[in-house]
Each structure stands twice: as structure tokens, then as C-alpha cells.
Amino acid sequence: MASCRPCPFLKHTPPAQATLQETADRGILQLMSRSLLPEAVERYVAQESARETAVQRRLRAETARMPHGVMQIGADQGALLALLARLVGARRAIEIGTFTGYSALAVASALPADGKLICCDVSEQWTNVARRYWQEAGLADRIELRLAPATDTLAALLKDGGAETFDLAFIDADKSNYDAYYEACLKLIRPGGAIVLDNMLWSGKVADSAVHDEDTDALRALNAKIRDDGRVDACLLTVGDGVMLARKR
């Protein structure tokens, strides 16, 4: 889930006058925290380079108006997830942290008609929004939502014979448990499949050796662990708040 930094580009548009596109774009620009990119480049990426459907745009706009809207990924990250799903030929995928469903919408749209995305979340309130948009997009039959702690859901999948039966995993939930999620997903993902982890730059905090809190330390340690992990090929991208890609060997 994205971190928040105020953006100057759209802040002068009164809410009553804002178009759907402006509201959605404001959401993207507020969500992103690209410490290495000028804000003009952020705006270009948000408005010009990401392809999305009308349903995705409406979901992004609605979420941007919510109190916790800063947790939504940007359209560029959604496009990246869909591209990765297609690149690995994903039929079965896992998402840890669903929120209002934008990332799930992106991944499910890239699955074949008989594909399945297992979504792990604990909030019925947020995922009720997700269900509406999944239904509207005609993708609800590809998505299975499990409302329970993700560690329990992942353990159940492994117990039910799910080891190495998934093609793609997206991790975007509580940061202190990222390592546990990563380890479980490594067991569930087939060789050649991919694990995608969001917020791995954490607004740049991971690069500041003076910053120590539970989330920052957990992410910093996991970045180093994945870098040295012989079980995967990995790359940390400066997309959004930092996206780690790991391909299981």
C-alpha cells in the first residue's frame, strides 16, 4: 500500500468542480512517494503512461476520497501487476492485502477466464467496496476473498496441497509480517513464478540509517535478505513506494 506525500499539481481544484479523472489523478499523485523522481515526472507517469479501464478509474477515484485512501496503489503499479501476470502466464495468484480491490482488479483482468486470484484481507468494510467493482468489471468469478489473518490463509493453502501451484503473489499488507508472507509465498509459488512486494522503499526511510522503527527495520532487513537469497532472482524497482520483484528459481 502506498505512502503519502502532498502533491502541488491538483490541490487548487475545488472538490465540487473536480472531474472523475482529476479526482483519480489526485489520488495517484498523493499516494506516490517517488523520492528519486521530480514531481513533474510523477504527474506524467500518473496521467499519461498508465492504461486503465473506466471501472478501474472509478474505483481509484472513490478510494482517493476515503479516509484511508493513501493505502491505494497507483495506476502504474496496477499496470505493472497486470503485465507481470501476463509475462509469467499466471493462472493462479495470491494477493496479501486487498484494501478496496484495485490491485486485485488489475491482476484478475490479466488471468484467463478459468484463472483464480486468492485475496487475503481482514477488513469487511474495505473489501465490500472491492466486491462492488469486481462485480461491475465482470471479474468476480475469478476472485476468491478470504477474510482472515493472511498467515492463517497461507498456512491453510499449504496444508491443502497448494505448494508450488501458484504463479504470482503480491504482498501489500502489514510490514512487520512481510518476511513471514514472503517465506509462505516462496513455498506456494512454482519455480519461474514471481513474488511482488510493495512499499519496499518506505518513503525512503529504509535508506536512512538513523531511522529505526518496527516497519522500517523489517523492510530494510527483508530487502537485504532478498538481495542475498539464492532461491530467487530479484530486483528492487523505484516504482511507487518501491516494488521488489523476486522470481523463484
mmCIF file of C-alpha atoms in Angstrom:
data_model
loop_
_atom_site.group_PDB
_atom_site.id
_atom_site.type_symbol
_atom_site.label_atom_id
_atom_site.label_comp_id
_atom_site.label_asym_id
_atom_site.label_seq_id
_atom_site.Cartn_x
_atom_site.Cartn_y
_atom_site.Cartn_z
ATOM 1 C CA MET A 1 0.000 0.000 0.000
ATOM 2 C CA ALA A 2 1.300 3.371 -0.926
ATOM 3 C CA SER A 3 2.649 6.022 1.381
ATOM 4 C CA CYS A 4 1.548 9.638 1.222
ATOM 5 C CA ARG A 5 3.225 12.864 0.191
ATOM 6 C CA PRO A 6 1.274 16.038 -0.652
ATOM 7 C CA CYS A 7 1.264 16.958 -4.333
ATOM 8 C CA PRO A 8 1.015 20.565 -5.576
ATOM 9 C CA PHE A 9 -0.383 19.893 -9.021
ATOM 10 C CA LEU A 10 -4.069 19.360 -8.290
ATOM 11 C CA LYS A 11 -4.588 20.886 -4.862
ATOM 12 C CA HIS A 12 -6.197 24.097 -6.160
ATOM 13 C CA THR A 13 -9.124 22.323 -7.836
ATOM 14 C CA PRO A 14 -12.214 22.696 -5.607
ATOM 15 C CA PRO A 15 -13.721 19.266 -4.832
ATOM 16 C CA ALA A 16 -17.100 20.252 -6.256
ATOM 17 C CA GLN A 17 -15.513 21.155 -9.587
ATOM 18 C CA ALA A 18 -13.138 18.216 -9.882
ATOM 19 C CA THR A 19 -13.826 15.740 -12.672
ATOM 20 C CA LEU A 20 -13.631 11.996 -12.122
ATOM 21 C CA GLN A 21 -10.250 11.958 -13.869
ATOM 22 C CA GLU A 22 -8.940 14.823 -11.725
ATOM 23 C CA THR A 23 -10.108 13.121 -8.551
ATOM 24 C CA ALA A 24 -8.482 9.857 -9.592
ATOM 25 C CA ASP A 25 -5.266 11.567 -10.635
ATOM 26 C CA ARG A 26 -5.164 13.499 -7.368
ATOM 27 C CA GLY A 27 -5.377 10.147 -5.626
ATOM 28 C CA ILE A 28 -2.439 8.753 -7.599
ATOM 29 C CA LEU A 29 -0.277 11.796 -7.058
ATOM 30 C CA GLN A 30 -0.972 11.915 -3.337
ATOM 31 C CA LEU A 31 -0.269 8.212 -2.969
ATOM 32 C CA MET A 32 3.075 8.105 -4.702
ATOM 33 C CA SER A 33 6.319 8.674 -2.861
ATOM 34 C CA ARG A 34 8.984 8.578 -5.561
ATOM 35 C CA SER A 35 11.894 10.139 -3.745
ATOM 36 C CA LEU A 36 14.147 9.753 -6.792
ATOM 37 C CA LEU A 37 11.832 11.360 -9.358
ATOM 38 C CA PRO A 38 10.834 15.004 -9.820
ATOM 39 C CA GLU A 39 7.144 15.601 -9.170
ATOM 40 C CA ALA A 40 6.601 16.633 -12.803
ATOM 41 C CA VAL A 41 7.709 13.141 -13.814
ATOM 42 C CA GLU A 42 5.372 11.615 -11.228
ATOM 43 C CA ARG A 43 2.494 13.510 -12.765
ATOM 44 C CA TYR A 44 3.427 12.365 -16.262
ATOM 45 C CA VAL A 45 3.537 8.731 -15.168
ATOM 46 C CA ALA A 46 0.241 9.063 -13.306
ATOM 47 C CA GLN A 47 -1.703 10.817 -16.042
ATOM 48 C CA GLU A 48 -0.116 9.812 -19.327
ATOM 49 C CA SER A 49 1.584 6.435 -19.208
ATOM 50 C CA ALA A 50 -0.764 4.120 -17.299
ATOM 51 C CA ARG A 51 -3.587 2.395 -19.176
ATOM 52 C CA GLU A 52 -6.687 1.585 -17.135
ATOM 53 C CA THR A 53 -10.353 0.792 -17.665
ATOM 54 C CA ALA A 54 -13.237 3.064 -16.747
ATOM 55 C CA VAL A 55 -14.070 0.741 -13.838
ATOM 56 C CA GLN A 56 -10.519 0.988 -12.501
ATOM 57 C CA ARG A 57 -10.632 4.763 -12.809
ATOM 58 C CA ARG A 58 -13.912 4.980 -10.875
ATOM 59 C CA LEU A 59 -12.590 2.697 -8.145
ATOM 60 C CA ARG A 60 -9.414 4.745 -7.864
ATOM 61 C CA ALA A 61 -11.435 7.958 -7.638
ATOM 62 C CA GLU A 62 -13.779 6.594 -4.954
ATOM 63 C CA THR A 63 -10.887 5.255 -2.919
ATOM 64 C CA ALA A 64 -8.994 8.555 -3.189
ATOM 65 C CA ARG A 65 -11.871 10.229 -1.312
ATOM 66 C CA MET A 66 -11.794 7.720 1.543
ATOM 67 C CA PRO A 67 -10.096 8.484 4.877
ATOM 68 C CA HIS A 68 -7.550 5.709 4.265
ATOM 69 C CA GLY A 69 -7.261 6.325 0.540
ATOM 70 C CA VAL A 70 -3.498 6.784 0.833
ATOM 71 C CA MET A 71 -3.175 2.988 1.014
ATOM 72 C CA GLN A 72 -4.245 2.510 -2.605
ATOM 73 C CA ILE A 73 -1.619 1.680 -5.215
ATOM 74 C CA GLY A 74 -1.265 3.876 -8.293
ATOM 75 C CA ALA A 75 -2.448 3.069 -11.788
ATOM 76 C CA ASP A 76 1.140 2.497 -12.904
ATOM 77 C CA GLN A 77 1.570 -0.199 -10.269
ATOM 78 C CA GLY A 78 -1.694 -1.781 -11.368
ATOM 79 C CA ALA A 79 -0.422 -1.844 -14.935
ATOM 80 C CA LEU A 80 2.844 -3.404 -13.733
ATOM 81 C CA LEU A 81 0.996 -6.151 -11.854
ATOM 82 C CA ALA A 82 -1.155 -6.976 -14.881
ATOM 83 C CA LEU A 83 1.915 -7.062 -17.117
ATOM 84 C CA LEU A 84 3.768 -9.356 -14.716
ATOM 85 C CA ALA A 85 0.769 -11.691 -14.521
ATOM 86 C CA ARG A 86 0.767 -11.963 -18.294
ATOM 87 C CA LEU A 87 4.552 -12.344 -18.514
ATOM 88 C CA VAL A 88 4.563 -15.361 -16.188
ATOM 89 C CA GLY A 89 1.399 -16.770 -17.770
ATOM 90 C CA ALA A 90 -0.389 -16.661 -14.431
ATOM 91 C CA ARG A 91 -3.470 -18.819 -13.897
ATOM 92 C CA ARG A 92 -3.391 -18.838 -10.091
ATOM 93 C CA ALA A 93 -2.351 -15.854 -7.997
ATOM 94 C CA ILE A 94 -2.325 -14.710 -4.376
ATOM 95 C CA GLU A 95 -2.778 -11.217 -3.008
ATOM 96 C CA ILE A 96 -1.947 -10.336 0.599
ATOM 97 C CA GLY A 97 -3.633 -7.044 1.464
ATOM 98 C CA THR A 98 -6.585 -6.184 -0.767
ATOM 99 C CA PHE A 99 -7.983 -2.902 0.611
ATOM 100 C CA THR A 100 -10.627 -1.638 -1.875
ATOM 101 C CA GLY A 101 -9.588 -4.019 -4.614
ATOM 102 C CA TYR A 102 -7.692 -2.007 -7.229
ATOM 103 C CA SER A 103 -4.664 -4.308 -7.370
ATOM 104 C CA ALA A 104 -6.919 -7.372 -7.413
ATOM 105 C CA LEU A 105 -8.832 -5.863 -10.315
ATOM 106 C CA ALA A 106 -5.570 -5.399 -12.217
ATOM 107 C CA VAL A 107 -4.333 -8.939 -11.593
ATOM 108 C CA ALA A 108 -7.676 -10.657 -12.210
ATOM 109 C CA SER A 109 -8.064 -8.850 -15.520
ATOM 110 C CA ALA A 110 -4.810 -10.460 -16.672
ATOM 111 C CA LEU A 111 -5.828 -14.002 -15.713
ATOM 112 C CA PRO A 112 -7.538 -16.392 -18.144
ATOM 113 C CA ALA A 113 -11.276 -16.957 -17.803
ATOM 114 C CA ASP A 114 -10.689 -20.013 -15.612
ATOM 115 C CA GLY A 115 -7.973 -18.326 -13.551
ATOM 116 C CA LYS A 116 -8.212 -17.704 -9.819
ATOM 117 C CA LEU A 117 -6.911 -14.972 -7.520
ATOM 118 C CA ILE A 118 -6.964 -15.649 -3.783
ATOM 119 C CA CYS A 119 -7.253 -12.349 -1.875
ATOM 120 C CA CYS A 120 -6.266 -12.179 1.791
ATOM 121 C CA ASP A 121 -7.600 -9.356 3.957
ATOM 122 C CA VAL A 122 -9.187 -8.767 7.358
ATOM 123 C CA SER A 123 -11.468 -5.796 6.608
ATOM 124 C CA GLU A 124 -15.020 -6.489 5.506
ATOM 125 C CA GLN A 125 -15.673 -2.746 5.199
ATOM 126 C CA TRP A 126 -12.919 -2.072 2.679
ATOM 127 C CA THR A 127 -13.392 -5.286 0.732
ATOM 128 C CA ASN A 128 -17.127 -4.596 0.350
ATOM 129 C CA VAL A 129 -16.051 -1.723 -1.904
ATOM 130 C CA ALA A 130 -13.790 -4.134 -3.763
ATOM 131 C CA ARG A 131 -16.602 -6.642 -4.314
ATOM 132 C CA ARG A 132 -18.784 -3.996 -5.975
ATOM 133 C CA TYR A 133 -16.141 -3.132 -8.521
ATOM 134 C CA TRP A 134 -15.105 -6.732 -9.149
ATOM 135 C CA GLN A 135 -18.738 -7.478 -9.963
ATOM 136 C CA GLU A 136 -19.068 -4.425 -12.186
ATOM 137 C CA ALA A 137 -15.922 -5.402 -14.086
ATOM 138 C CA GLY A 138 -17.234 -8.931 -14.641
ATOM 139 C CA LEU A 139 -14.274 -10.435 -12.772
ATOM 140 C CA ALA A 140 -15.892 -11.539 -9.502
ATOM 141 C CA ASP A 141 -15.827 -15.213 -10.534
ATOM 142 C CA ARG A 142 -12.020 -15.082 -10.829
ATOM 143 C CA ILE A 143 -11.508 -13.687 -7.318
ATOM 144 C CA GLU A 144 -11.863 -15.572 -4.032
ATOM 145 C CA LEU A 145 -11.757 -13.308 -0.977
ATOM 146 C CA ARG A 146 -10.715 -14.848 2.330
ATOM 147 C CA LEU A 147 -11.341 -12.638 5.348
ATOM 148 C CA ALA A 148 -8.846 -13.887 7.922
ATOM 149 C CA PRO A 149 -5.282 -13.177 9.016
ATOM 150 C CA ALA A 150 -3.129 -13.795 5.958
ATOM 151 C CA THR A 151 -0.767 -16.088 7.846
ATOM 152 C CA ASP A 152 -3.732 -18.378 8.556
ATOM 153 C CA THR A 153 -4.915 -18.337 4.941
ATOM 154 C CA LEU A 154 -1.440 -19.050 3.585
ATOM 155 C CA ALA A 155 -0.960 -21.898 6.062
ATOM 156 C CA ALA A 156 -4.317 -23.349 5.008
ATOM 157 C CA LEU A 157 -3.358 -23.184 1.323
ATOM 158 C CA LEU A 158 -0.139 -25.066 2.062
ATOM 159 C CA LYS A 159 -1.971 -27.637 4.183
ATOM 160 C CA ASP A 160 -4.439 -28.198 1.330
ATOM 161 C CA GLY A 161 -1.670 -29.082 -1.122
ATOM 162 C CA GLY A 162 -1.102 -25.630 -2.575
ATOM 163 C CA ALA A 163 2.690 -25.783 -2.582
ATOM 164 C CA GLU A 164 4.131 -24.660 -5.944
ATOM 165 C CA THR A 165 0.668 -24.350 -7.517
ATOM 166 C CA PHE A 166 0.584 -20.548 -7.768
ATOM 167 C CA ASP A 167 2.210 -18.372 -10.417
ATOM 168 C CA LEU A 168 2.181 -14.897 -8.872
ATOM 169 C CA ALA A 169 1.966 -13.340 -5.406
ATOM 170 C CA PHE A 170 1.501 -9.696 -4.462
ATOM 171 C CA ILE A 171 2.326 -8.642 -0.890
ATOM 172 C CA ASP A 172 0.960 -5.296 0.301
ATOM 173 C CA ALA A 173 -0.109 -5.577 3.930
ATOM 174 C CA ASP A 174 1.314 -5.095 7.445
ATOM 175 C CA LYS A 175 5.037 -4.542 7.038
ATOM 176 C CA SER A 176 6.216 -6.313 10.177
ATOM 177 C CA ASN A 177 4.866 -9.596 8.762
ATOM 178 C CA TYR A 178 6.356 -9.196 5.278
ATOM 179 C CA ASP A 179 9.098 -11.750 5.958
ATOM 180 C CA ALA A 180 6.554 -14.363 7.012
ATOM 181 C CA TYR A 181 4.438 -13.639 3.948
ATOM 182 C CA TYR A 182 7.491 -13.854 1.692
ATOM 183 C CA GLU A 183 8.504 -17.230 3.109
ATOM 184 C CA ALA A 184 4.996 -18.650 2.751
ATOM 185 C CA CYS A 185 4.701 -17.368 -0.804
ATOM 186 C CA LEU A 186 8.041 -18.935 -1.730
ATOM 187 C CA LYS A 187 6.502 -22.287 -0.829
ATOM 188 C CA LEU A 188 3.267 -21.600 -2.702
ATOM 189 C CA ILE A 189 4.791 -20.171 -5.892
ATOM 190 C CA ARG A 190 6.067 -22.518 -8.597
ATOM 191 C CA PRO A 191 9.617 -22.252 -9.943
ATOM 192 C CA GLY A 192 9.580 -19.460 -12.504
ATOM 193 C CA GLY A 193 6.744 -17.693 -10.711
ATOM 194 C CA ALA A 194 7.037 -14.215 -9.235
ATOM 195 C CA ILE A 195 6.572 -12.531 -5.863
ATOM 196 C CA VAL A 196 5.897 -8.781 -5.850
ATOM 197 C CA LEU A 197 6.296 -6.757 -2.650
ATOM 198 C CA ASP A 198 5.075 -3.168 -2.336
ATOM 199 C CA ASN A 199 6.405 -0.290 -0.152
ATOM 200 C CA MET A 200 9.939 -1.635 -0.055
ATOM 201 C CA LEU A 201 11.446 1.875 -0.088
ATOM 202 C CA TRP A 202 9.021 3.071 2.602
ATOM 203 C CA SER A 203 9.193 6.755 1.589
ATOM 204 C CA GLY A 204 12.968 6.478 1.579
ATOM 205 C CA LYS A 205 13.171 5.562 5.256
ATOM 206 C CA VAL A 206 14.948 2.274 4.533
ATOM 207 C CA ALA A 207 17.884 4.271 3.124
ATOM 208 C CA ASP A 208 18.225 6.383 6.252
ATOM 209 C CA SER A 209 20.363 4.533 8.782
ATOM 210 C CA ALA A 210 19.162 6.893 11.516
ATOM 211 C CA VAL A 211 15.545 5.697 11.170
ATOM 212 C CA HIS A 212 14.610 2.706 13.313
ATOM 213 C CA ASP A 213 11.044 1.598 13.886
ATOM 214 C CA GLU A 214 9.395 -1.790 13.562
ATOM 215 C CA ASP A 215 8.187 -1.362 9.974
ATOM 216 C CA THR A 216 11.310 0.336 8.616
ATOM 217 C CA ASP A 217 13.643 -2.183 10.214
ATOM 218 C CA ALA A 218 11.527 -5.077 8.919
ATOM 219 C CA LEU A 219 11.547 -3.786 5.354
ATOM 220 C CA ARG A 220 15.244 -2.892 5.424
ATOM 221 C CA ALA A 221 16.110 -6.380 6.654
ATOM 222 C CA LEU A 222 13.898 -8.027 4.049
ATOM 223 C CA ASN A 223 15.448 -6.008 1.221
ATOM 224 C CA ALA A 224 18.865 -7.298 2.272
ATOM 225 C CA LYS A 225 17.573 -10.838 2.728
ATOM 226 C CA ILE A 226 16.018 -10.989 -0.737
ATOM 227 C CA ARG A 227 19.157 -9.476 -2.287
ATOM 228 C CA ASP A 228 21.206 -12.352 -0.854
ATOM 229 C CA ASP A 229 18.558 -15.069 -1.235
ATOM 230 C CA GLY A 230 19.827 -17.833 -3.531
ATOM 231 C CA ARG A 231 16.288 -19.109 -4.008
ATOM 232 C CA VAL A 232 15.274 -16.140 -6.156
ATOM 233 C CA ASP A 233 16.391 -13.668 -8.785
ATOM 234 C CA ALA A 234 15.387 -10.214 -7.599
ATOM 235 C CA CYS A 235 15.284 -6.530 -8.455
ATOM 236 C CA LEU A 236 14.120 -3.513 -6.426
ATOM 237 C CA LEU A 237 12.267 -1.003 -8.615
ATOM 238 C CA THR A 238 11.674 2.672 -7.823
ATOM 239 C CA VAL A 239 8.016 2.387 -8.826
ATOM 240 C CA GLY A 240 5.551 3.967 -6.431
ATOM 241 C CA ASP A 241 6.919 3.474 -2.925
ATOM 242 C CA GLY A 242 9.360 0.799 -4.077
ATOM 243 C CA VAL A 243 8.434 -2.536 -5.659
ATOM 244 C CA MET A 244 10.581 -5.610 -5.094
ATOM 245 C CA LEU A 245 10.332 -8.272 -7.785
ATOM 246 C CA ALA A 246 11.504 -11.769 -6.931
ATOM 247 C CA ARG A 247 11.445 -14.683 -9.388
ATOM 248 C CA LYS A 248 11.587 -18.111 -7.805
ATOM 249 C CA ARG A 249 14.384 -20.219 -9.221
#
